[in-house]
Each structure stands twice: as C-alpha cells, then as structure tokens.
Short mmCIF file of C-alpha atoms in Angstrom, two decimals:
data_model
loop_
_atom_site.label_atom_id
_atom_site.label_comp_id
_atom_site.label_asym_id
_atom_site.label_seq_id
_atom_site.Cartn_x
_atom_site.Cartn_y
_atom_site.Cartn_z
CA UNK A 863 94.27 140.86 86.83
CA UNK A 864 94.08 137.83 89.07
CA UNK A 865 90.81 135.76 89.50
CA UNK A 866 89.42 135.66 93.11
CA UNK A 867 90.98 132.17 93.65
CA UNK A 868 94.40 133.31 92.98
CA UNK A 869 94.19 136.46 94.99
CA UNK A 870 93.02 134.18 97.77
CA UNK A 871 95.88 132.04 97.48
CA UNK A 872 98.29 134.91 97.60
CA UNK A 873 96.72 136.16 100.59
CA UNK A 874 97.06 132.73 102.22
CA UNK A 875 100.61 132.76 101.29
CA UNK A 876 101.20 136.26 102.82
CA UNK A 877 99.14 135.16 106.03
CA UNK A 878 101.34 131.80 106.19
CA UNK A 879 104.58 133.80 105.79
CA UNK A 880 103.53 136.42 108.67
CA UNK A 881 102.39 133.56 110.82
CA UNK A 882 105.44 131.79 110.51
CA UNK A 883 107.72 134.87 111.42
CA UNK A 884 105.42 135.63 114.40
CA UNK A 885 105.67 132.00 115.74
CA UNK A 886 109.50 132.38 115.68
CA UNK A 887 109.35 135.53 117.58
CA UNK A 888 110.23 137.68 114.84
CA UNK A 889 108.16 140.68 113.66
CA UNK A 890 108.55 142.81 110.58
CA UNK A 891 110.57 146.05 111.22
CA UNK A 892 108.47 149.19 110.60
CA UNK A 893 111.08 150.89 108.48
CA UNK A 894 112.85 149.12 105.32
CA UNK A 895 114.67 152.19 104.40
CA UNK A 896 115.94 155.60 105.07
CA UNK A 897 116.87 157.99 102.41
CA UNK A 898 118.08 161.53 103.35
CA UNK A 899 116.60 161.38 106.55
CA UNK A 900 113.04 160.19 105.39
CA UNK A 901 111.95 156.87 106.59
CA UNK A 902 109.99 154.73 103.98
CA UNK A 903 107.97 152.26 105.99
CA UNK A 904 107.82 148.38 105.04
CA UNK A 905 104.38 148.96 103.94
CA UNK A 906 105.51 151.72 101.38
CA UNK A 907 108.42 149.52 100.12
CA UNK A 908 105.96 146.71 99.67
CA UNK A 909 103.82 148.98 97.45
CA UNK A 910 106.85 149.84 95.60
CA UNK A 911 107.93 146.34 95.30
CA UNK A 912 104.58 145.28 94.04
CA UNK A 913 104.87 147.83 91.20
CA UNK A 914 108.10 146.60 90.26
CA UNK A 915 106.87 143.24 90.33
CA UNK A 916 103.75 143.96 87.99
CA UNK A 917 105.86 146.02 85.49
CA UNK A 918 108.48 143.35 84.93
CA UNK A 919 106.30 140.24 85.25
CA UNK A 920 103.28 141.39 83.50
CA UNK A 921 104.02 144.41 81.31
CA UNK A 922 107.48 143.05 80.65
CA UNK A 923 106.22 139.98 79.49
CA UNK A 924 107.93 137.37 81.98
CA UNK A 925 104.66 135.96 82.59
CA UNK A 926 104.89 134.05 79.36
CA UNK A 927 107.65 131.80 80.92
CA UNK A 928 105.16 130.36 83.34
CA UNK A 929 102.66 129.95 80.32
CA UNK A 930 105.27 127.73 78.70
CA UNK A 931 106.24 125.77 81.52
CA UNK A 932 109.33 127.69 82.64
CA UNK A 933 109.90 129.18 85.98
CA UNK A 934 110.38 132.88 85.50
CA UNK A 935 111.86 133.13 88.74
CA UNK A 936 114.82 131.34 87.26
CA UNK A 937 115.22 133.66 84.69
CA UNK A 938 118.08 136.57 84.91
CA UNK A 939 117.61 140.33 84.24
CA UNK A 940 120.40 142.64 83.12
CA UNK A 941 121.06 145.18 85.88
CA UNK A 942 123.20 148.29 85.13
CA UNK A 943 124.49 149.99 82.11
CA UNK A 944 127.11 148.80 79.43
CA UNK A 945 130.33 146.83 80.51
CA UNK A 946 128.94 147.37 84.14
CA UNK A 947 125.69 145.45 83.67
CA UNK A 948 125.38 141.91 85.53
CA UNK A 949 122.67 139.43 85.18
CA UNK A 950 120.58 139.02 88.61
CA UNK A 951 117.83 136.27 89.22
CA UNK A 952 114.18 137.96 88.90
CA UNK A 953 113.62 138.19 92.39
CA UNK A 954 116.96 139.78 93.33
CA UNK A 955 116.37 142.29 90.37
CA UNK A 956 112.99 143.34 91.58
CA UNK A 957 114.38 144.02 95.06
CA UNK A 958 117.13 145.99 93.79
CA UNK A 959 115.17 147.90 91.13
CA UNK A 960 112.85 148.75 94.05
CA UNK A 961 115.48 150.02 96.44
CA UNK A 962 116.72 152.10 93.36
CA UNK A 963 113.12 153.60 92.52
CA UNK A 964 112.81 154.87 96.14
CA UNK A 965 116.03 156.57 96.21
CA UNK A 966 115.24 158.43 92.99
CA UNK A 967 111.87 159.30 94.43
CA UNK A 968 113.59 161.09 97.25
CA UNK A 969 115.98 162.78 94.77
CA UNK A 970 112.92 163.97 92.49
CA UNK A 971 111.12 165.24 95.86
CA UNK A 972 114.26 167.16 97.00
CA UNK A 973 114.28 168.81 93.25
CA UNK A 974 110.59 169.62 93.38
CA UNK A 975 111.30 171.57 96.56
CA UNK A 976 114.09 173.22 94.99
CA UNK A 977 112.21 174.56 92.11
CA UNK A 978 109.15 175.24 93.79
CA UNK A 979 107.08 172.57 91.72
CA UNK A 980 104.15 171.12 93.29
CA UNK A 981 101.53 168.54 92.08
CA UNK A 982 98.22 170.13 91.10
CA UNK A 983 94.79 169.39 92.72
CA UNK A 984 93.55 168.26 89.79
CA UNK A 985 96.34 165.29 89.44
CA UNK A 986 95.97 164.60 93.01
CA UNK A 987 92.08 164.21 92.39
CA UNK A 988 92.74 161.97 89.58
CA UNK A 989 94.66 159.65 91.91
CA UNK A 990 91.86 159.61 94.26
CA UNK A 991 89.13 158.96 91.83
CA UNK A 992 91.19 155.87 90.66
CA UNK A 993 91.24 154.50 94.13
CA UNK A 994 87.73 155.46 95.20
CA UNK A 995 86.46 151.95 94.50
CA UNK A 996 89.29 149.83 95.94
CA UNK A 997 88.81 148.51 99.43
CA UNK A 998 91.49 149.02 101.97
CA UNK A 999 91.28 145.08 102.86
CA UNK A 1000 91.88 144.16 99.38
CA UNK A 1001 95.34 145.91 99.72
CA UNK A 1002 96.31 144.84 103.21
CA UNK A 1003 95.98 141.39 101.99
CA UNK A 1004 99.24 142.22 99.78
CA UNK A 1005 100.98 143.68 102.70
CA UNK A 1006 100.36 147.28 102.15
CA UNK A 1007 97.60 149.95 102.68
CA UNK A 1008 95.82 151.93 100.26
CA UNK A 1009 97.59 154.98 101.67
CA UNK A 1010 101.09 153.38 101.06
CA UNK A 1011 100.00 152.59 97.41
CA UNK A 1012 98.96 155.92 96.92
CA UNK A 1013 102.38 157.35 97.87
CA UNK A 1014 104.05 154.77 95.97
CA UNK A 1015 102.05 155.83 92.82
CA UNK A 1016 102.43 159.56 93.29
CA UNK A 1017 106.08 159.36 93.95
CA UNK A 1018 106.73 156.79 91.39
CA UNK A 1019 104.96 158.41 88.60
CA UNK A 1020 103.20 161.61 88.97
CA UNK A 1021 105.75 163.69 90.77
CA UNK A 1022 108.84 162.88 88.27
CA UNK A 1023 106.40 163.55 85.34
CA UNK A 1024 105.22 166.94 87.05
CA UNK A 1025 108.92 167.97 87.67
CA UNK A 1026 110.26 167.27 84.19
CA UNK A 1027 107.53 169.07 82.32
CA UNK A 1028 107.26 171.87 85.20
CA UNK A 1029 110.98 172.51 84.31
CA UNK A 1030 110.81 172.33 80.55
CA UNK A 1031 107.28 172.77 79.23
CA UNK A 1032 105.35 176.09 78.79
CA UNK A 1033 106.27 178.77 81.74
CA UNK A 1034 108.68 176.13 83.09
CA UNK A 1035 112.40 177.59 84.35
CA UNK A 1036 113.82 176.04 81.30
CA UNK A 1037 111.02 176.10 78.89
CA UNK A 1038 111.48 175.24 75.18
CA UNK A 1039 110.17 177.67 72.90
CA UNK A 1040 107.95 176.41 69.91
CA UNK A 1041 110.41 177.13 67.50
CA UNK A 1042 112.86 174.61 69.16
CA UNK A 1043 110.10 171.93 69.60
CA UNK A 1044 109.01 172.45 65.98
CA UNK A 1045 112.44 172.04 64.81
CA UNK A 1046 113.08 168.78 66.74
CA UNK A 1047 109.81 167.40 65.40
CA UNK A 1048 110.84 168.18 61.66
CA UNK A 1049 114.09 166.32 62.10
CA UNK A 1050 112.86 163.23 63.99
CA UNK A 1051 109.27 162.31 62.68
CA UNK A 1052 108.51 160.61 59.40
CA UNK A 1053 105.47 159.44 57.65
CA UNK A 1054 105.64 156.73 55.15
CA UNK A 1055 104.08 153.48 53.50
CA UNK A 1056 106.49 150.56 52.81
CA UNK A 1057 106.94 146.97 51.44
CA UNK A 1058 110.20 145.64 53.16
CA UNK A 1059 111.69 142.25 53.05
CA UNK A 1060 114.44 140.95 55.73
CA UNK A 1061 118.05 140.38 54.00
CA UNK A 1062 118.77 138.08 56.93
CA UNK A 1063 117.51 134.54 57.94
CA UNK A 1064 115.92 133.79 61.27
CA UNK A 1065 119.12 133.39 62.79
CA UNK A 1066 120.46 136.72 61.61
CA UNK A 1067 122.61 135.27 58.89
CA UNK A 1068 122.70 137.63 55.68
CA UNK A 1069 121.53 136.05 52.53
CA UNK A 1070 123.84 135.58 49.27
CA UNK A 1071 124.47 138.55 47.11
CA UNK A 1072 122.52 136.81 44.29
CA UNK A 1073 119.79 136.81 46.68
CA UNK A 1074 119.65 140.18 47.61
CA UNK A 1075 119.96 141.17 44.09
CA UNK A 1076 116.81 139.21 43.22
CA UNK A 1077 115.33 140.97 46.16
CA UNK A 1078 115.83 144.11 44.69
CA UNK A 1079 114.84 143.17 41.46
CA UNK A 1080 111.40 142.37 42.77
CA UNK A 1081 111.05 145.59 44.75
CA UNK A 1082 111.98 147.36 41.41
CA UNK A 1083 108.91 145.76 39.86
CA UNK A 1084 106.77 147.04 42.50
CA UNK A 1085 108.19 150.36 42.26
CA UNK A 1086 107.48 150.45 38.31
CA UNK A 1087 104.13 149.25 39.17
CA UNK A 1088 103.37 152.27 41.61
CA UNK A 1089 105.00 154.66 38.99
CA UNK A 1090 102.28 153.69 36.41
CA UNK A 1091 99.49 153.68 38.87
CA UNK A 1092 100.13 156.12 41.33
CA UNK A 1093 98.48 153.91 44.06
CA UNK A 1094 100.60 152.62 46.83
CA UNK A 1095 97.96 150.84 48.38
CA UNK A 1096 97.35 148.81 45.41
CA UNK A 1097 100.92 147.94 45.17
CA UNK A 1098 101.30 146.79 48.82
CA UNK A 1099 98.00 144.78 48.25
CA UNK A 1100 99.50 143.01 45.07
CA UNK A 1101 102.67 142.21 47.27
CA UNK A 1102 100.76 140.69 49.98
CA UNK A 1103 98.94 138.54 47.38
CA UNK A 1104 102.10 137.47 45.67
CA UNK A 1105 103.70 136.56 49.10
CA UNK A 1106 100.29 134.36 49.85
CA UNK A 1107 100.44 132.71 46.79
CA UNK A 1108 104.10 132.15 46.91
CA UNK A 1109 103.85 130.69 50.49
CA UNK A 1110 100.77 128.59 49.23
CA UNK A 1111 102.78 127.00 46.48
CA UNK A 1112 105.62 126.32 48.71
CA UNK A 1113 103.38 124.57 51.09
CA UNK A 1114 102.02 122.54 48.47
CA UNK A 1115 105.30 121.45 46.80
CA UNK A 1116 106.19 120.41 50.32
CA UNK A 1117 103.18 118.62 50.96
CA UNK A 1118 103.43 116.75 47.56
CA UNK A 1119 107.05 115.89 48.06
CA UNK A 1120 106.22 114.67 51.68
CA UNK A 1121 103.27 112.57 50.08
CA UNK A 1122 105.51 111.02 47.51
CA UNK A 1123 108.32 110.24 49.98
CA UNK A 1124 105.84 108.11 52.05
CA UNK A 1125 104.31 106.48 48.92
CA UNK A 1126 107.63 105.37 47.73
CA UNK A 1127 109.07 104.42 51.11
CA UNK A 1128 106.74 101.47 51.11
CA UNK A 1129 108.00 98.17 49.35
CA UNK A 1130 105.80 95.77 47.71
CA UNK A 1131 106.43 92.17 48.67
CA UNK A 1132 108.36 91.61 45.41
CA UNK A 1133 110.47 94.56 46.04
CA UNK A 1134 110.97 93.54 49.64
CA UNK A 1135 112.01 89.93 48.52
CA UNK A 1136 114.49 91.40 45.86
CA UNK A 1137 116.11 93.82 48.40
CA UNK A 1138 116.60 90.92 50.62
CA UNK A 1139 118.37 88.71 48.04
CA UNK A 1140 120.81 91.69 47.25
CA UNK A 1141 121.19 92.83 50.88
CA UNK A 1142 119.65 96.52 50.27
CA UNK A 1143 116.42 97.73 51.76
CA UNK A 1144 116.70 101.12 50.27
CA UNK A 1145 113.32 102.43 48.92
CA UNK A 1146 113.46 103.21 45.14
CA UNK A 1147 114.19 106.48 43.93
CA UNK A 1148 111.63 108.95 43.75
CA UNK A 1149 111.01 112.22 41.62
CA UNK A 1150 110.41 114.55 44.79
CA UNK A 1151 112.29 117.79 44.57
CA UNK A 1152 115.21 118.40 46.56
CA UNK A 1153 115.90 121.44 48.95
CA UNK A 1154 116.49 124.26 46.58
CA UNK A 1155 118.93 126.07 49.27
CA UNK A 1156 117.97 129.57 50.04
CA UNK A 1157 114.06 130.46 49.92
CA UNK A 1158 112.50 132.70 47.25
CA UNK A 1159 111.95 136.27 47.59
CA UNK A 1160 108.46 135.81 49.18
CA UNK A 1161 109.74 133.00 51.77
CA UNK A 1162 112.29 135.28 53.23
CA UNK A 1163 109.81 136.69 55.88
CA UNK A 1164 108.01 139.80 55.41
CA UNK A 1165 109.44 142.05 57.97
CA UNK A 1166 107.24 145.25 57.54
CA UNK A 1167 109.38 148.47 57.73
CA UNK A 1168 107.45 149.89 60.71
CA UNK A 1169 108.40 150.91 64.44
CA UNK A 1170 105.15 151.80 66.50
CA UNK A 1171 105.67 154.63 68.88
CA UNK A 1172 106.09 152.69 72.09
CA UNK A 1173 107.74 153.31 75.30
CA UNK A 1174 107.91 151.92 78.76
CA UNK A 1175 104.62 150.32 79.81
CA UNK A 1176 103.00 152.57 82.89
CA UNK A 1177 101.99 151.28 86.23
CA UNK A 1178 98.47 150.58 86.99
CA UNK A 1179 97.05 152.68 89.76
CA UNK A 1180 95.65 149.81 91.62
CA UNK A 1181 96.93 146.03 91.95
CA UNK A 1182 95.64 143.96 88.94
CA UNK A 1183 93.42 140.76 89.54
CA UNK A 1184 93.39 139.01 86.21
CA UNK A 1185 94.80 135.86 84.62
CA UNK A 1186 98.31 136.15 82.95
CA UNK A 1187 96.12 135.88 79.66
CA UNK A 1188 93.93 138.90 80.40
CA UNK A 1189 96.78 141.05 81.53
CA UNK A 1190 98.66 140.36 78.26
CA UNK A 1191 95.88 141.64 76.35
CA UNK A 1192 95.68 144.41 78.74
CA UNK A 1193 99.35 145.29 78.51
CA UNK A 1194 99.09 145.22 74.43
CA UNK A 1195 96.10 147.59 74.36
CA UNK A 1196 97.95 149.97 76.62
CA UNK A 1197 101.12 149.77 74.33
CA UNK A 1198 102.33 153.15 73.38
CA UNK A 1199 101.54 154.73 76.76
CA UNK A 1200 104.10 155.89 79.40
CA UNK A 1201 102.35 156.23 83.05
CA UNK A 1202 105.40 158.44 83.71
CA UNK A 1203 106.97 161.26 81.51
CA UNK A 1204 104.89 160.11 78.24
CA UNK A 1205 101.70 159.53 79.73
CA UNK A 1206 100.01 162.07 77.61
CA UNK A 1207 102.60 162.82 74.90
CA UNK A 1208 101.98 160.07 72.34
CA UNK A 1209 98.27 160.94 71.39
CA UNK A 1210 98.42 157.48 69.52
CA UNK A 1211 95.01 156.26 68.19
CA UNK A 1212 94.46 153.53 65.47
CA UNK A 1213 95.00 154.63 62.13
CA UNK A 1214 92.17 153.86 59.45
CA UNK A 1215 94.85 153.60 56.85
CA UNK A 1216 96.59 150.26 57.91
CA UNK A 1217 99.43 150.99 55.47
CA UNK A 1218 100.56 154.15 57.08
CA UNK A 1219 103.29 154.24 59.31
CA UNK A 1220 103.80 157.63 61.86
CA UNK A 1221 106.96 157.08 63.81
CA UNK A 1222 109.54 159.32 65.48
CA UNK A 1223 113.15 158.50 66.95
CA UNK A 1224 112.09 159.09 70.64
CA UNK A 1225 109.51 156.19 71.07
CA UNK A 1226 110.48 154.35 67.83
CA UNK A 1227 113.46 152.89 65.80
CA UNK A 1228 115.84 155.85 64.95
CA UNK A 1229 117.41 154.04 62.48
CA UNK A 1230 114.26 153.54 60.48
CA UNK A 1231 113.56 157.15 60.95
CA UNK A 1232 116.85 158.00 59.38
CA UNK A 1233 116.51 155.56 56.66
CA UNK A 1234 113.28 157.06 55.56
CA UNK A 1235 114.44 160.53 55.80
CA UNK A 1236 116.66 159.61 52.83
CA UNK A 1237 113.75 159.55 50.47
CA UNK A 1238 112.32 162.81 49.37
CA UNK A 1239 108.50 163.50 50.41
CA UNK A 1240 105.86 162.17 48.14
CA UNK A 1241 108.54 160.18 46.22
CA UNK A 1242 108.94 156.30 46.26
CA UNK A 1243 112.60 154.86 46.49
CA UNK A 1244 114.22 151.52 47.14
CA UNK A 1245 116.38 151.73 50.26
CA UNK A 1246 118.61 149.37 52.15
CA UNK A 1247 119.23 149.80 56.03
CA UNK A 1248 120.16 148.16 59.20
CA UNK A 1249 117.43 148.67 61.99
CA UNK A 1250 118.40 148.91 65.66
CA UNK A 1251 118.09 145.25 66.28
CA UNK A 1252 120.90 144.96 63.56
CA UNK A 1253 118.70 143.36 61.00
CA UNK A 1254 119.39 144.19 57.56
CA UNK A 1255 116.48 145.06 55.28
CA UNK A 1256 115.42 146.16 51.98
CA UNK A 1257 112.49 148.23 51.17
CA UNK A 1258 110.41 150.05 48.81
CA UNK A 1259 109.36 153.08 50.53
CA UNK A 1260 106.82 156.21 49.88
CA UNK A 1261 107.57 158.87 51.92
CA UNK A 1262 104.72 161.16 53.10
CA UNK A 1263 104.25 164.78 54.94
CA UNK A 1264 103.77 163.90 58.57
CA UNK A 1265 101.56 167.00 59.22
CA UNK A 1266 99.36 165.59 56.33
CA UNK A 1267 99.11 162.33 57.44
CA UNK A 1268 99.09 162.97 61.25
CA UNK A 1269 96.10 165.44 61.06
CA UNK A 1270 95.56 168.98 62.22
CA UNK A 1271 96.24 168.24 66.18
CA UNK A 1272 99.40 165.86 65.70
CA UNK A 1273 102.03 168.31 66.29
CA UNK A 1274 100.44 169.66 69.32
CA UNK A 1275 99.95 165.96 70.41
CA UNK A 1276 103.34 165.21 70.23
CA UNK A 1277 104.63 168.16 71.97
CA UNK A 1278 105.62 166.43 75.24
CA UNK A 1279 107.14 163.65 73.32
CA UNK A 1280 109.50 165.99 71.44
CA UNK A 1281 110.35 167.43 74.73
CA UNK A 1282 111.13 164.37 76.24
CA UNK A 1283 113.34 163.45 73.36
CA UNK A 1284 115.20 166.67 73.59
CA UNK A 1285 115.74 166.88 77.41
CA UNK A 1286 115.19 163.84 79.27
CA UNK A 1287 118.94 163.05 79.25
CA UNK A 1288 119.80 166.42 80.52
CA UNK A 1289 117.09 166.01 83.30
CA UNK A 1290 118.36 162.52 84.17
CA UNK A 1291 121.75 163.33 84.72
CA UNK A 1292 120.62 165.98 87.07
CA UNK A 1293 118.62 163.53 89.20
CA UNK A 1294 121.61 161.15 89.31
CA UNK A 1295 123.61 163.93 90.52
CA UNK A 1296 121.14 164.57 93.27
CA UNK A 1297 120.83 160.90 94.01
CA UNK A 1298 124.85 161.03 94.53
CA UNK A 1299 124.62 163.40 97.44
CA UNK A 1300 121.74 161.22 99.37
CA UNK A 1301 122.61 159.35 102.30
CA UNK A 1302 120.98 155.74 102.07
CA UNK A 1303 120.42 153.24 104.66
CA UNK A 1304 118.57 149.69 104.56
CA UNK A 1305 117.04 147.45 107.05
CA UNK A 1306 117.88 144.27 105.27
CA UNK A 1307 115.76 142.18 107.91
CA UNK A 1308 112.62 143.99 106.50
CA UNK A 1309 113.61 143.92 102.95
CA UNK A 1310 114.50 140.13 103.06
CA UNK A 1311 110.91 139.64 104.70
CA UNK A 1312 109.45 141.16 101.57
CA UNK A 1313 109.75 138.29 99.08
CA UNK A 1314 108.41 139.51 95.63
CA UNK A 1315 107.32 135.77 94.84
CA UNK A 1316 104.57 136.28 97.41
CA UNK A 1317 102.88 138.47 94.79
CA UNK A 1318 103.28 135.44 92.12
CA UNK A 1319 100.20 132.85 92.41
CA UNK A 1320 101.30 131.02 89.18
CA UNK A 1321 102.09 127.52 89.28
CA UNK A 1322 105.77 128.44 89.15
CA UNK A 1323 105.68 130.60 92.30
#
C-alpha cells in the first residue's frame, strides 16, 4: 500500500498525462477492446491493467529491483510457453497479459452461460463488503471507477473459480467422487521431518564424490542417533548445533588468518632495509592456514528438505496504498493463498511443530514428494534426490502419516487443492479452446494511452 504522498504523486502523473492529451486535441477512446461482441471500456481495461501490474510488481517481487537501485521497467519477463516463449520488457508484458486476461474472462463468461453456473449472492456480497470503505474518488484517481474495478475483480477471479469448482466439486456436472479425491490425496501428499544437505555449490556445481560420501557418512551418524533415541527432533537440534559450531569455528579460523596476515604484512624498519638491499619487499612467510578447497559438510549450506504449499498470489480486492516494504511483508504473509482457484483450498495454518513438513505435488515440489514417498511411514532413511530446481540433495528423512500430522480436518481442507491438481489442466484446455473461437479487436490508441508505468510511484518510474 502506497503512502499518501506517493498516491498523490501518482494522481498528479495521471492528471498531467490526461491534461497533455487534452491540450493536444486528443481524448481517450471509450472502448479499449471488443471480445466476442462485448465491449470492454478503457476504464475496465485500466482496472485489469492495475491488477496485472500489482501482481507482477509487488506480489511477483519486481519492486525489489527498485529497492536495490535497478530500474524494474528495464527487466524482461518471459511470455509464452516452451520454445515459443519470448522475453518482453515489463510494461509490454503487463499490457499483453492484461489483454490475454480479458479475453480469458470472456471465454469463462461464455462457459458459465453454457453450463448455467452463476455466482452466488454470498460471493457477490463479499465483494461489496470488501469495497464498502473504498471511495469512488480514490479509484478515479487511478483512471478507473469503483464499478470497473469490481467488474475486473469478479471476472478475473471469482467467475473462473466458480466455474471450475461448479463443474468438478460436489453436485457439479463433472463432480469427482470422494473416493477419487481420496486416492489422489494418498498419492500426492506427504508428511515428514528431515535433515538435508545440498550436494552442489552456490553455482549449481556438484561437489566431489569424496565430499558426497563424507556428507552421507555424517547423515548416517544422525540416523544412528535417531535409532538409539527415537527422538528425531533432538537429532535435528543436534544437527543445527553442529552446523552452528562448525560455522563459528570456520569464521574464527578465517578471522585468525586475516589477523595473522595483517600482522606479518607490516615490515619492521630492519626488515624493510634488508628487503631494499636484496631488492625484495615480500613479507615474511606466515603460518596462516591456506584455503582447504571444498567446504566441510557443515559449510555446504543447510538446504532444508521442504516445499511450502504455495501458489500464485491472489489479487487484492482494492488497490494497495503501502510502501514496497509493507507490500513485501503483506505478500509474504499471504503466501500459500490463491485468490482464484485455490483461494480456500490450502487451509494452511502455521504449524506448531517447526520441524514438520506437510507438502503436496499440486502446490509444492513434486520431486520432493516423490523422493519422500520412497521412505516407509514411521521409518527414517537416507535418500538422495534432485528437486524441481535441479539441485542435488542428500537427506535423512523421517516419513510420517499425513492424516495424523495434518489433523482431523486436513483431508477436507485439502479437497479443493486435490480437485485443482486432478482437473485444472483439463479445464484449462477447454477454456483455451473457447478462446480460439472468439473474435477480438483492440483499440490500439486507447491501450497505448494506458501506460502501466503511471501506477508506479517509485524513483524508477
């Protein structure tokens, strides 16, 4: 949420831009796009453009470029899929994504009519309640009305969510059975505790075979400790203490080496005279320790074997007005929520047991799920796996029962996540097929006047 001064700056920028257009005899066209015979006003387009900007710039983390003195608008974003993907400057990317989103909204609208699925009064009332305290004038200063923003939010989030679950959840035309959902849940959810160590350096290069073996030997020591005590939390605590001690020792050694180097680098008057006579000004040799090459096991970097059940960050119902730092905190707090299809699916509350991991292959790392599944429940085992980011890792894993660790309502809480994992690809293909049959025209003049940079009040804008 931007500060008042920043909001006023944005307002001034918009006013100046509009004033310039009026003075030059130009006016903003009323319609920005027409999709399948439906006109989308420039105000509706702007509201959708703002949502695209907010998601990419704040929830997507692009604001960090400005914080570190780099112009985010000079960054490129990949647009498209696979070999067809192209890199686009941020502003061009936001415009293209907004166009695509509006076309998709119309396709979803058509499918809702086809399957006779409508938004409930309860959902519509939730939107009204969210916008109740928003002043019309505040939104007009961004170039769009309260009504246009409400339309963009409903069409861009609630309608697709309603259509998808209206088809595949209870009482839907393609409703999945409880047995099908349970089978997917059993195959795609795991609970575990782990000690994990990366087998690669910071640049992704694998360590030597000798180092890898030393790592596994260390993990084997922790495995034996668990087999003797039966307390995996205590083993993790011991591992963390060992890591901390090893790092402290390494820092102390480095500090001692630096100090020794500084002390011996200063020559006495007698040493300097002797050096000048011989033509050498090299400092006397020291006993400082040389670089040992590969790091010890504990210096390798503790990469926890974890994958949080996160998905796309959802849209705010109203435009934000906070500084980037506040938005970052808000985005991190909202991590794991999806304002569209997974809005109510994750049911993620902070775990009291900080060592416990509950992940799934829908919103988590499928490679980690598959690796953990190789371990029998209530057994501890050393495994090696490569995660979805292509990082080789060795880990001591204690696999646990998902239902026991998740609690009585965990399966029910994950129902919509399971449905999403099972059927979204099928649903997405249907929407794309509907899009192919839509006739779309753009008013390039209107779209060119809606510059996403006008929303940015940072120094880079």
